[in-house]
PDB file of C-alpha atoms in Angstrom:
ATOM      1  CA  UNK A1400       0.000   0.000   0.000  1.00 43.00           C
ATOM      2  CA  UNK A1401       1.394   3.409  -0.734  1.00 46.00           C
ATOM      3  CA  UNK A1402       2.318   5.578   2.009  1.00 50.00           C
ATOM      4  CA  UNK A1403       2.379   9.158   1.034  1.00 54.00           C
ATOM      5  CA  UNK A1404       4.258   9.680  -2.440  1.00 64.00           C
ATOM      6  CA  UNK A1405       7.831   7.713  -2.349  1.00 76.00           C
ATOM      7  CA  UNK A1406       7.238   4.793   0.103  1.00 82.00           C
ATOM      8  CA  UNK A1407       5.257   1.796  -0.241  1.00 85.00           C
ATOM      9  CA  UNK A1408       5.443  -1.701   1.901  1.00 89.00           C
ATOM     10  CA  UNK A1409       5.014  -4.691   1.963  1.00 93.00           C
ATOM     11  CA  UNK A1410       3.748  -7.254   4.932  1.00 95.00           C
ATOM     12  CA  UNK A1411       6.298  -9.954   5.973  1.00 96.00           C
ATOM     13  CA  UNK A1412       6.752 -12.380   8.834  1.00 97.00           C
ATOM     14  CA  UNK A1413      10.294 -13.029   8.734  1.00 97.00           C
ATOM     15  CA  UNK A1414       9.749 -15.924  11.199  1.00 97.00           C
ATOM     16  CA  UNK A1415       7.787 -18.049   8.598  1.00 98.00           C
ATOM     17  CA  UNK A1416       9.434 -19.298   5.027  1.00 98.00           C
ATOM     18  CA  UNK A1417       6.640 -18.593   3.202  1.00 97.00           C
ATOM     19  CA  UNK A1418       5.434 -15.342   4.545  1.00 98.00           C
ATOM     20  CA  UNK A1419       9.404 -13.829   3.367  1.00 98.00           C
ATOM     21  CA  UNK A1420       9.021 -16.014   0.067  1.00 98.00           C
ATOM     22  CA  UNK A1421       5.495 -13.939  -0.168  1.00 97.00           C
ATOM     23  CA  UNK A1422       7.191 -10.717   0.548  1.00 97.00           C
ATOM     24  CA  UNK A1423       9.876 -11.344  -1.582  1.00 97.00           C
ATOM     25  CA  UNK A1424       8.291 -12.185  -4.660  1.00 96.00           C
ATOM     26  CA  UNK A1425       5.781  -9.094  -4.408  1.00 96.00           C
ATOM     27  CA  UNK A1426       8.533  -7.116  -4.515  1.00 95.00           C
ATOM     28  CA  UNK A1427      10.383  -8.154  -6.905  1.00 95.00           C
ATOM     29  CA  UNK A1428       7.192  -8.534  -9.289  1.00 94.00           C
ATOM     30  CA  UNK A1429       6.439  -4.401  -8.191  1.00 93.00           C
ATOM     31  CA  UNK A1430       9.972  -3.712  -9.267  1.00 92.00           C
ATOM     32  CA  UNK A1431      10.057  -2.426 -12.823  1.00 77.00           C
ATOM     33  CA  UNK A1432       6.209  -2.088 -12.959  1.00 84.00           C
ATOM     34  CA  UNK A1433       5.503   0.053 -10.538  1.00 86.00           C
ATOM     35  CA  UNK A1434       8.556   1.194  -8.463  1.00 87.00           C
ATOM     36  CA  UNK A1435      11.951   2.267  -9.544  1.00 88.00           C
ATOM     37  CA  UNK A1436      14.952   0.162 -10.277  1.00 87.00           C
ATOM     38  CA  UNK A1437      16.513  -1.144  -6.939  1.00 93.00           C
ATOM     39  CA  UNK A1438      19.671   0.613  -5.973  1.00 93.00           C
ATOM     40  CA  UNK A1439      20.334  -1.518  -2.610  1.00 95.00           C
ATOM     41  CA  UNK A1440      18.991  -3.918  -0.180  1.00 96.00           C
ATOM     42  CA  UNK A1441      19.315  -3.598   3.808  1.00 96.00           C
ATOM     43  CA  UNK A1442      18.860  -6.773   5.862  1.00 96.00           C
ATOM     44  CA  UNK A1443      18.658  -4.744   9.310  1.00 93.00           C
ATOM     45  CA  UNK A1444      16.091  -7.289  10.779  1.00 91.00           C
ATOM     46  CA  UNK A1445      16.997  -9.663  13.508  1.00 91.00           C
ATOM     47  CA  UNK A1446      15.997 -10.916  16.997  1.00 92.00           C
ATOM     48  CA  UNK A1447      17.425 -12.513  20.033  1.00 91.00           C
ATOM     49  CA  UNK A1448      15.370 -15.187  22.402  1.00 93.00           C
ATOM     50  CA  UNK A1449      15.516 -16.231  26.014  1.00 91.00           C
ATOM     51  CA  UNK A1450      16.052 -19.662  24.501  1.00 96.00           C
ATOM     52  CA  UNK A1451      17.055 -22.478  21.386  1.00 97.00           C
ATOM     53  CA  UNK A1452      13.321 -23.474  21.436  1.00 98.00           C
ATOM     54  CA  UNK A1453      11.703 -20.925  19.468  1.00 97.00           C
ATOM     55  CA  UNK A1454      10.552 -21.629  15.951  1.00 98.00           C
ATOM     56  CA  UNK A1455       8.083 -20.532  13.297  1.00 97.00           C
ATOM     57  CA  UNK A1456       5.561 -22.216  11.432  1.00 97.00           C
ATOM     58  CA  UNK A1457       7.791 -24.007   9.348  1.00 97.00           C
ATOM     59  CA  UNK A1458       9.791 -25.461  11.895  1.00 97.00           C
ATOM     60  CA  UNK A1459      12.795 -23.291  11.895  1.00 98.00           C
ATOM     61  CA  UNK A1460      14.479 -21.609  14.645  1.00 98.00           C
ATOM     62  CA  UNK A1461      13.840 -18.632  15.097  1.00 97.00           C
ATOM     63  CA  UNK A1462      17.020 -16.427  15.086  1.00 97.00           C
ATOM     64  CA  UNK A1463      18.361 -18.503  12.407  1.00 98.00           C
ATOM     65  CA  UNK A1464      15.312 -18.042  10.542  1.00 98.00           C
ATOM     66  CA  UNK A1465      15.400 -14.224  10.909  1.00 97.00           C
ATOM     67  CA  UNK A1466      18.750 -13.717  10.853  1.00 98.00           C
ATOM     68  CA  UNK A1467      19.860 -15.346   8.527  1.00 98.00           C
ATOM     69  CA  UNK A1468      17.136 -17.578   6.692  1.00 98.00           C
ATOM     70  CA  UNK A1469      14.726 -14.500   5.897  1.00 98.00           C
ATOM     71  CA  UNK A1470      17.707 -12.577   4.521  1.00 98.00           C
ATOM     72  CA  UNK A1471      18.576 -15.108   1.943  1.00 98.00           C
ATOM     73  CA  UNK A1472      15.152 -15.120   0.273  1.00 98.00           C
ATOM     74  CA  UNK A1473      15.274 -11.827  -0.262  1.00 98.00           C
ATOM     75  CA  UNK A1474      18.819 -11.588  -1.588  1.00 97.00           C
ATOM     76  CA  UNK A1475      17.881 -14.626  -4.115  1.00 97.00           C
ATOM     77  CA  UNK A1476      14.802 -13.029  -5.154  1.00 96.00           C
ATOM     78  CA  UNK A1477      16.425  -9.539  -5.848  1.00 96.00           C
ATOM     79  CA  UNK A1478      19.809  -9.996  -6.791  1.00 95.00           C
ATOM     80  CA  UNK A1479      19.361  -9.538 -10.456  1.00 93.00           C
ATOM     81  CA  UNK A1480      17.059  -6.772  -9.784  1.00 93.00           C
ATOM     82  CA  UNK A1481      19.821  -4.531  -8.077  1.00 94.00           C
ATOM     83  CA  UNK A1482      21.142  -1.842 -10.242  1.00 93.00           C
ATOM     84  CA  UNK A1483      25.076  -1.982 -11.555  1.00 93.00           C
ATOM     85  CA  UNK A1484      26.898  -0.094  -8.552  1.00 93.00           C
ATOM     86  CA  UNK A1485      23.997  -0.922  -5.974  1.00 94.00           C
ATOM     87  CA  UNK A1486      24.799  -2.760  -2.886  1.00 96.00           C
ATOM     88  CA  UNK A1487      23.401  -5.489  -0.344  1.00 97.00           C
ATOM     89  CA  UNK A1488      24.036  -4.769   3.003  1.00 97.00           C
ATOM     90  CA  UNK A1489      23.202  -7.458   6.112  1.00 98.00           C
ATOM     91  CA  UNK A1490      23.763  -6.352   9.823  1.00 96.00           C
ATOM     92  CA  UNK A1491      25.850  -8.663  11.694  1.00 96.00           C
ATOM     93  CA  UNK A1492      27.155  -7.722  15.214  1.00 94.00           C
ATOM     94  CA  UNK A1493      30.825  -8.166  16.573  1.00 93.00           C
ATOM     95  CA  UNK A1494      29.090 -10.452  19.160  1.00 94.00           C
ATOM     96  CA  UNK A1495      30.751 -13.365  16.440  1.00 96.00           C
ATOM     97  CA  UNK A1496      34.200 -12.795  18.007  1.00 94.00           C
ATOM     98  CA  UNK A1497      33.179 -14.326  21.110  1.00 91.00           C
ATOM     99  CA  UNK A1498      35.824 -12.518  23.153  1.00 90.00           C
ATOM    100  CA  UNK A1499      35.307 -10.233  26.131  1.00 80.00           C
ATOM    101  CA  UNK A1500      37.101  -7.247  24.554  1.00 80.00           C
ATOM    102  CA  UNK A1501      33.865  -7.072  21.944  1.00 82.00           C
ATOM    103  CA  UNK A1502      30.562  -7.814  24.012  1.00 76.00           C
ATOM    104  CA  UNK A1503      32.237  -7.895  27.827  1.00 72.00           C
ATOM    105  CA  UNK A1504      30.951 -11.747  28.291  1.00 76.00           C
ATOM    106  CA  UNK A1505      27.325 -10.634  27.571  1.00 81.00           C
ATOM    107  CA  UNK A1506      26.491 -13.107  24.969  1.00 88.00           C
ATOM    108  CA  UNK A1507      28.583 -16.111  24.980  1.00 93.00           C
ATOM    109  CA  UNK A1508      30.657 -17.113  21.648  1.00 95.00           C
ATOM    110  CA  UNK A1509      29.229 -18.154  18.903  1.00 97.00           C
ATOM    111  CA  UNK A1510      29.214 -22.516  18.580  1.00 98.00           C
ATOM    112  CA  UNK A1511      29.490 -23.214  15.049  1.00 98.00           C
ATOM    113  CA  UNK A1512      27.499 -26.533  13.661  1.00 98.00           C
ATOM    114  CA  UNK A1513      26.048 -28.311  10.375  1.00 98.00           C
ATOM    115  CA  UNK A1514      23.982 -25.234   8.789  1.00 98.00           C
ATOM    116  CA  UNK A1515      21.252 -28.187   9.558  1.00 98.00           C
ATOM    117  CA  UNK A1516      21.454 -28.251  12.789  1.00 98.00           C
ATOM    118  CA  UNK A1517      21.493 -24.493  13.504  1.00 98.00           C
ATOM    119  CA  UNK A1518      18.378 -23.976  11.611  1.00 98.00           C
ATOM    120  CA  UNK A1519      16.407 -26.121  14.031  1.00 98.00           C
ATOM    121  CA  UNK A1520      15.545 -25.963  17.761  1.00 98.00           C
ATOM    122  CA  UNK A1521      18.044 -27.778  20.344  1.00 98.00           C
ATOM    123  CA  UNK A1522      21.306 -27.200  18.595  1.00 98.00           C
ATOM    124  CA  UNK A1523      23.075 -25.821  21.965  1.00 98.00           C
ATOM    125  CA  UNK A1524      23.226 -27.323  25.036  1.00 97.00           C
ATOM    126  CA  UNK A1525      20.400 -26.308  27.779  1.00 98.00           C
ATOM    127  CA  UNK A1526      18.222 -24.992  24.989  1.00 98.00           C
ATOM    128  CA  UNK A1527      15.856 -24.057  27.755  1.00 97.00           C
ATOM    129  CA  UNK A1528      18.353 -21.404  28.914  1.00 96.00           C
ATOM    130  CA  UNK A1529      18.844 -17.564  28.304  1.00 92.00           C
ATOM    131  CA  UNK A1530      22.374 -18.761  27.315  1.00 94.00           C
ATOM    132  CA  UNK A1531      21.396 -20.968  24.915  1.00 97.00           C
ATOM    133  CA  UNK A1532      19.341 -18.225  23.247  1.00 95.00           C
ATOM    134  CA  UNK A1533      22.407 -16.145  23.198  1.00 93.00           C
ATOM    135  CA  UNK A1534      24.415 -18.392  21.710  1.00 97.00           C
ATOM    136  CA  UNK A1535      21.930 -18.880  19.414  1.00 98.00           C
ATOM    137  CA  UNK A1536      22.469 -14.934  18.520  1.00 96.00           C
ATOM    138  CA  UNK A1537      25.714 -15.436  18.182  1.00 97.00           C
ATOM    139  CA  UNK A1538      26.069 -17.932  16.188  1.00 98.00           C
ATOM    140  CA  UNK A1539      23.525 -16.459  13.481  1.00 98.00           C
ATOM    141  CA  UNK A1540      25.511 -13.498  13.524  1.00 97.00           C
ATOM    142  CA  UNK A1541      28.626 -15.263  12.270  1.00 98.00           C
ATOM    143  CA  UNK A1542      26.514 -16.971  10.170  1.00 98.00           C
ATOM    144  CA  UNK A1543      25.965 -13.369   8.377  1.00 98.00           C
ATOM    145  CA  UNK A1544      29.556 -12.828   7.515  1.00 98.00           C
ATOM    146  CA  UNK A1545      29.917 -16.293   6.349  1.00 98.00           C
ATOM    147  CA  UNK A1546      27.356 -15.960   3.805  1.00 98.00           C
ATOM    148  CA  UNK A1547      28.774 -12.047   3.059  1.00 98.00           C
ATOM    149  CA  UNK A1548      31.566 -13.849   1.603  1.00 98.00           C
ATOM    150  CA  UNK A1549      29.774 -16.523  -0.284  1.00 98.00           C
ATOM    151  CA  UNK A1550      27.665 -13.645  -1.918  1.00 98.00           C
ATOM    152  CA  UNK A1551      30.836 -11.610  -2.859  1.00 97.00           C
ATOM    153  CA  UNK A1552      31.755 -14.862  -5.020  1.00 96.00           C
ATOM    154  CA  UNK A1553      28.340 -15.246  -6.144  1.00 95.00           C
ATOM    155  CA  UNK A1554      26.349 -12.538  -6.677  1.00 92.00           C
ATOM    156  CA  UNK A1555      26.534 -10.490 -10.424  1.00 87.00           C
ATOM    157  CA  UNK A1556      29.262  -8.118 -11.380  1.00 89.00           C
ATOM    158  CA  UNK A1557      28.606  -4.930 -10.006  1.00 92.00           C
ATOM    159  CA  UNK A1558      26.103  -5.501  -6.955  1.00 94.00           C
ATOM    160  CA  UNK A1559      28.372  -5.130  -4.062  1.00 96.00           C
ATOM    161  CA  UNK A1560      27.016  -6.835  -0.436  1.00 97.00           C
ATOM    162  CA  UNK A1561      28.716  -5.992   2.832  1.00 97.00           C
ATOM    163  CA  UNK A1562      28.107  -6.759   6.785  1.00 98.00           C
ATOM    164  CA  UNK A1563      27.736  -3.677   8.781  1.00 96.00           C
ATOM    165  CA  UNK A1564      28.398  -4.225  12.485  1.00 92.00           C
ATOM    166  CA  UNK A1565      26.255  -1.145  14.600  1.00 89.00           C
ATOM    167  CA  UNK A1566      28.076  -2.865  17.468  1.00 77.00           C
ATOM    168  CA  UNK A1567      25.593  -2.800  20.843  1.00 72.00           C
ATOM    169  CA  UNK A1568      22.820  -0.820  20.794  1.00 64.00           C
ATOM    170  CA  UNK A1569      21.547  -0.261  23.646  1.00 63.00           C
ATOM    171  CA  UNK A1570      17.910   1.711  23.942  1.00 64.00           C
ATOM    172  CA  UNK A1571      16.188  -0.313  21.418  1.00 67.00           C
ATOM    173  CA  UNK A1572      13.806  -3.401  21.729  1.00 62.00           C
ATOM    174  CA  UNK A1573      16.415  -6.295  20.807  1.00 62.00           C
ATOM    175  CA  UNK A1574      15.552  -7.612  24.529  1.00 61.00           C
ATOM    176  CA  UNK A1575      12.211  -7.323  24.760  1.00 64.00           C
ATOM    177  CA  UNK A1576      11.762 -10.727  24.902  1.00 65.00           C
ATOM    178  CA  UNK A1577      13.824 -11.045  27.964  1.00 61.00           C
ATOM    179  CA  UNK A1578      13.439 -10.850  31.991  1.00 62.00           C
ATOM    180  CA  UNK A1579      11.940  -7.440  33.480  1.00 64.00           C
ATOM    181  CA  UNK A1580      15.284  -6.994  35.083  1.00 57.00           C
ATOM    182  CA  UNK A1581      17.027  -7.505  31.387  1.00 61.00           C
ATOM    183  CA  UNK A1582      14.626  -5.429  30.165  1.00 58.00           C
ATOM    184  CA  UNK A1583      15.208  -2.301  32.409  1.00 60.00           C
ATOM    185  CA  UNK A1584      18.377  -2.851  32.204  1.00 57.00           C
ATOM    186  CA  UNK A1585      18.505  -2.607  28.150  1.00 58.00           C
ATOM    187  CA  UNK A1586      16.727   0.781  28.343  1.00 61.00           C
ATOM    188  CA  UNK A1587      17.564   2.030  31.021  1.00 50.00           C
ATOM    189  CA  UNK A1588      21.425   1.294  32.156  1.00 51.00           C
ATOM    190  CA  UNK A1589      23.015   0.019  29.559  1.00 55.00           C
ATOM    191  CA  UNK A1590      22.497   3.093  26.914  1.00 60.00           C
ATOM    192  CA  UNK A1591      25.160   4.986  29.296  1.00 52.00           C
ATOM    193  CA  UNK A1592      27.407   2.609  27.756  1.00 60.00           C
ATOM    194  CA  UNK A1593      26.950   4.843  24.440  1.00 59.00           C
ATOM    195  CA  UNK A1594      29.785   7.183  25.755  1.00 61.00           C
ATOM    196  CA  UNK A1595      31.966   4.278  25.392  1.00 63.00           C
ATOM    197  CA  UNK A1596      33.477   2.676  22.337  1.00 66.00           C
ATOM    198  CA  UNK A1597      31.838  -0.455  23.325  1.00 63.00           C
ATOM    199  CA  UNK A1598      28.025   0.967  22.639  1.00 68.00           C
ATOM    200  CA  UNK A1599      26.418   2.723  19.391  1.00 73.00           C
ATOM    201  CA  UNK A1600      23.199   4.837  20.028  1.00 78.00           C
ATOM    202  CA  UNK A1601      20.076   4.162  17.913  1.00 78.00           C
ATOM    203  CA  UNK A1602      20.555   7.457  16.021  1.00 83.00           C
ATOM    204  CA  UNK A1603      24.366   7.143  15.007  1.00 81.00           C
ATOM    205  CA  UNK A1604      23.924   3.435  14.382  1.00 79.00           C
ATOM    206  CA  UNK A1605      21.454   4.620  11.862  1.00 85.00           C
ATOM    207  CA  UNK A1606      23.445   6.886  10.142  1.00 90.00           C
ATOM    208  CA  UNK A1607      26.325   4.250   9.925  1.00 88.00           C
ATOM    209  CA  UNK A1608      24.044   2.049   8.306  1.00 90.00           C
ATOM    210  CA  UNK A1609      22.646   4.923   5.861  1.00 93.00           C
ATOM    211  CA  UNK A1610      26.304   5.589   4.852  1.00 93.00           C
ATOM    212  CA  UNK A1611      27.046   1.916   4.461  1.00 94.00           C
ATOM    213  CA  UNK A1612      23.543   1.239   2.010  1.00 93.00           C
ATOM    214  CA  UNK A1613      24.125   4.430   0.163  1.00 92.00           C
ATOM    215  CA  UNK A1614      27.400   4.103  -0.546  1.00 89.00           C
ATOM    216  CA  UNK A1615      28.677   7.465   1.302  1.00 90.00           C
ATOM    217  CA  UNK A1616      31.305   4.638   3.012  1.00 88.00           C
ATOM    218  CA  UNK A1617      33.342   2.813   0.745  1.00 91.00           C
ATOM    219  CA  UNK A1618      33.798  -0.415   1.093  1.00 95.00           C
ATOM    220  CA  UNK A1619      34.792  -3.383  -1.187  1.00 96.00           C
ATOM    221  CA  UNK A1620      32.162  -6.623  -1.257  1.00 97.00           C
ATOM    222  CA  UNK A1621      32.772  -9.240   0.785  1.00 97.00           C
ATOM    223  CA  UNK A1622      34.039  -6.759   3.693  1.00 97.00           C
ATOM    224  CA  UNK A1623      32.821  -6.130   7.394  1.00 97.00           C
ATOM    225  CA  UNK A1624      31.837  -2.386   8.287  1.00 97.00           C
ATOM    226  CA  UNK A1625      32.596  -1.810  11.736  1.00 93.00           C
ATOM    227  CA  UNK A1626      30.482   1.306  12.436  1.00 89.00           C
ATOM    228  CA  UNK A1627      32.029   3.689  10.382  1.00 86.00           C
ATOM    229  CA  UNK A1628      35.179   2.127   8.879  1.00 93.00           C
ATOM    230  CA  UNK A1629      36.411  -0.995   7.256  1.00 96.00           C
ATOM    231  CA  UNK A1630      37.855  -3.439   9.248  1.00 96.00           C
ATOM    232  CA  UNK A1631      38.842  -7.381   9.652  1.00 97.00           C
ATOM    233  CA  UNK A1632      35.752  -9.648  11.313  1.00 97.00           C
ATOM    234  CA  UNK A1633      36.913 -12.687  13.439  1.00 97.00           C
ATOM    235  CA  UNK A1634      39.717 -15.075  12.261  1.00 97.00           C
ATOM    236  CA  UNK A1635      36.681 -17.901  12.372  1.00 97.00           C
ATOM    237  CA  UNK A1636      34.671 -15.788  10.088  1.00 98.00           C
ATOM    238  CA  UNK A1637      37.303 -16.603   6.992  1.00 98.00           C
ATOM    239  CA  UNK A1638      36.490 -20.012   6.193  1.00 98.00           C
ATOM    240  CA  UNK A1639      35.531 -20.607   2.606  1.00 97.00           C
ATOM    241  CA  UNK A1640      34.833 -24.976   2.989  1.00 97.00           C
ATOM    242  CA  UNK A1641      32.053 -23.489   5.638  1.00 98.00           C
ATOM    243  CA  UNK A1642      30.851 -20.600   3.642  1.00 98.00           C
ATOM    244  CA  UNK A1643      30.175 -23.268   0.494  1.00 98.00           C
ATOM    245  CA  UNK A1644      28.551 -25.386   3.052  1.00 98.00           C
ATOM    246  CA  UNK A1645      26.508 -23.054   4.630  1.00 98.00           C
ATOM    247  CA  UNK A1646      25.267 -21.415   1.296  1.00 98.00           C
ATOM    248  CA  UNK A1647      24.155 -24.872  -0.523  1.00 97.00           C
ATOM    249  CA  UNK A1648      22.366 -25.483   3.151  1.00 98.00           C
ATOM    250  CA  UNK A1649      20.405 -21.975   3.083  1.00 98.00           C
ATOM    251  CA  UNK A1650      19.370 -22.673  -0.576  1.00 97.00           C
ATOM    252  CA  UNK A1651      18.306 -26.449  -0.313  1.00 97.00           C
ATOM    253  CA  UNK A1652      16.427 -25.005   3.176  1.00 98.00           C
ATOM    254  CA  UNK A1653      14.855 -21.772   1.657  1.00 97.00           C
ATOM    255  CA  UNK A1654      13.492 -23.607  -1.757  1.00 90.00           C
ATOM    256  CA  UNK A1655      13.372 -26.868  -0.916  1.00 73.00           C
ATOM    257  CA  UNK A1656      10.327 -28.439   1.747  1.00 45.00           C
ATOM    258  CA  UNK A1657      11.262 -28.084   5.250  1.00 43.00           C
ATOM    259  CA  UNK A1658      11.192 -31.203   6.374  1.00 44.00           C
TER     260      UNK A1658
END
């Protein structure tokens, strides 16, 4: 539906397959007809549970599902509808070094397993826990940068993609499926953290992103965007045997059946 005279959207549920398949193919079947030609794509969604037991209709987990699942159907369904010189960005989150100099042992390192496994419930141990759910988080948002790389090899000449890391952002609603105490503590204690080089508020992670989609911060494809400058993600992230892997996983699980 149109809102006002330049935007227009389109419903998805990024926790169910077929709702982004939906989404994704309205779009692209708009593009050309009745909107402009697509100069770039940003995968900003994502979500973080109190557990590994959430999943959506199709049986996916959750964060893998909107993390990284979601993303790929829409990157598929565009990519050939991106202008030369447009670009793909993904968020990831520096949370996928796993160390305490990037998240201050707030999430726990990222676990890496068969693409399979991730995308279902129970891959970590204690699903039941908040840690569990973290990992979870983590592990979706190396995950990201894996599949940055695959679509550097992959995608057409010309259509750049990138992973822009806002690092923590406090302030917004990334924990509102958490505790009370987690809760107040996400809007209420953590944003003072923004003074530090640890946190990002909403506003200047926003920009960061703008600059990174637009192309006002250059940046070859295939690299990681820390905030406002180009830098190296984790040693793990660089791993092109689990990149291959984890891209023909994501495109047997995202046009395939679910099983």
């Amino acid at each position: 539906m149109p809102i006002g005279d330049d935007v227009s959207h389109v419903e998805a549920d990024l926790n169910s397959l077929e709702s982004t398949r939906s989404a994704a193919a309205e779009i692209r079947g708009r593009l050309g007809r009745e909107l402009p030609p697509l100069r770039c794509f940003a995968g900003n969604a994502g979500v973080q549970h109190t557990d590994d037991l959430t999943a959506g209709p199709e049986g996916f987990e959750s964060t893998f599902m909107v993390n990284v699942l979601s993303n790929h159907v829409f990157v598929r369904a565009l990519e050939d509808r991106i202008t030369t010189g447009g670009r793909i960005v993904i968020t990831a989150s520096d949370v996928h070094f796993g160390d305490l100099r990037h998240n201050l042992g707030i999430v726990p390192a990222p676990v890496w397993k068969s693409p399979d496994v991730l995308a279902r419930p129970r891959a970590f141990a204690a699903p039941e826990t908040t840690a569990a759910g973290r990992t979870a988080y983590a592990t979706s948002k190396l995950a990201v940068i894996h599949l940055v790389h695959e679509y550097a090899r992959r995608l057409p000449a010309g259509v750049d993609v990138v992973a822009f890391n806002p690092a923590f952002v406090p302030g917004t609603d990334l924990a509102r499926n958490a505790g009370a105490l987690s809760r107040f503590a996400m809007r209420h204690v953590l944003p003072l953290l923004t003074r530090t080089p640890f946190a990002t508020r909403p506003d200047d992670a926003g920009r960061h992103l703008a600059d990174v989609v637009l192309g006002t911060r250059r940046a070859p494809t295939g690299s990681y965007v820390d905030r406002g400058h180009v830098a190296r993600s984790s040693t793990e992230s660089y791993d092109p045997a689990r990149e291959h892997e984890l891209w023909e996983a994501v495109e047997r699980l995202t046009t395939g059946a679910p099983e």
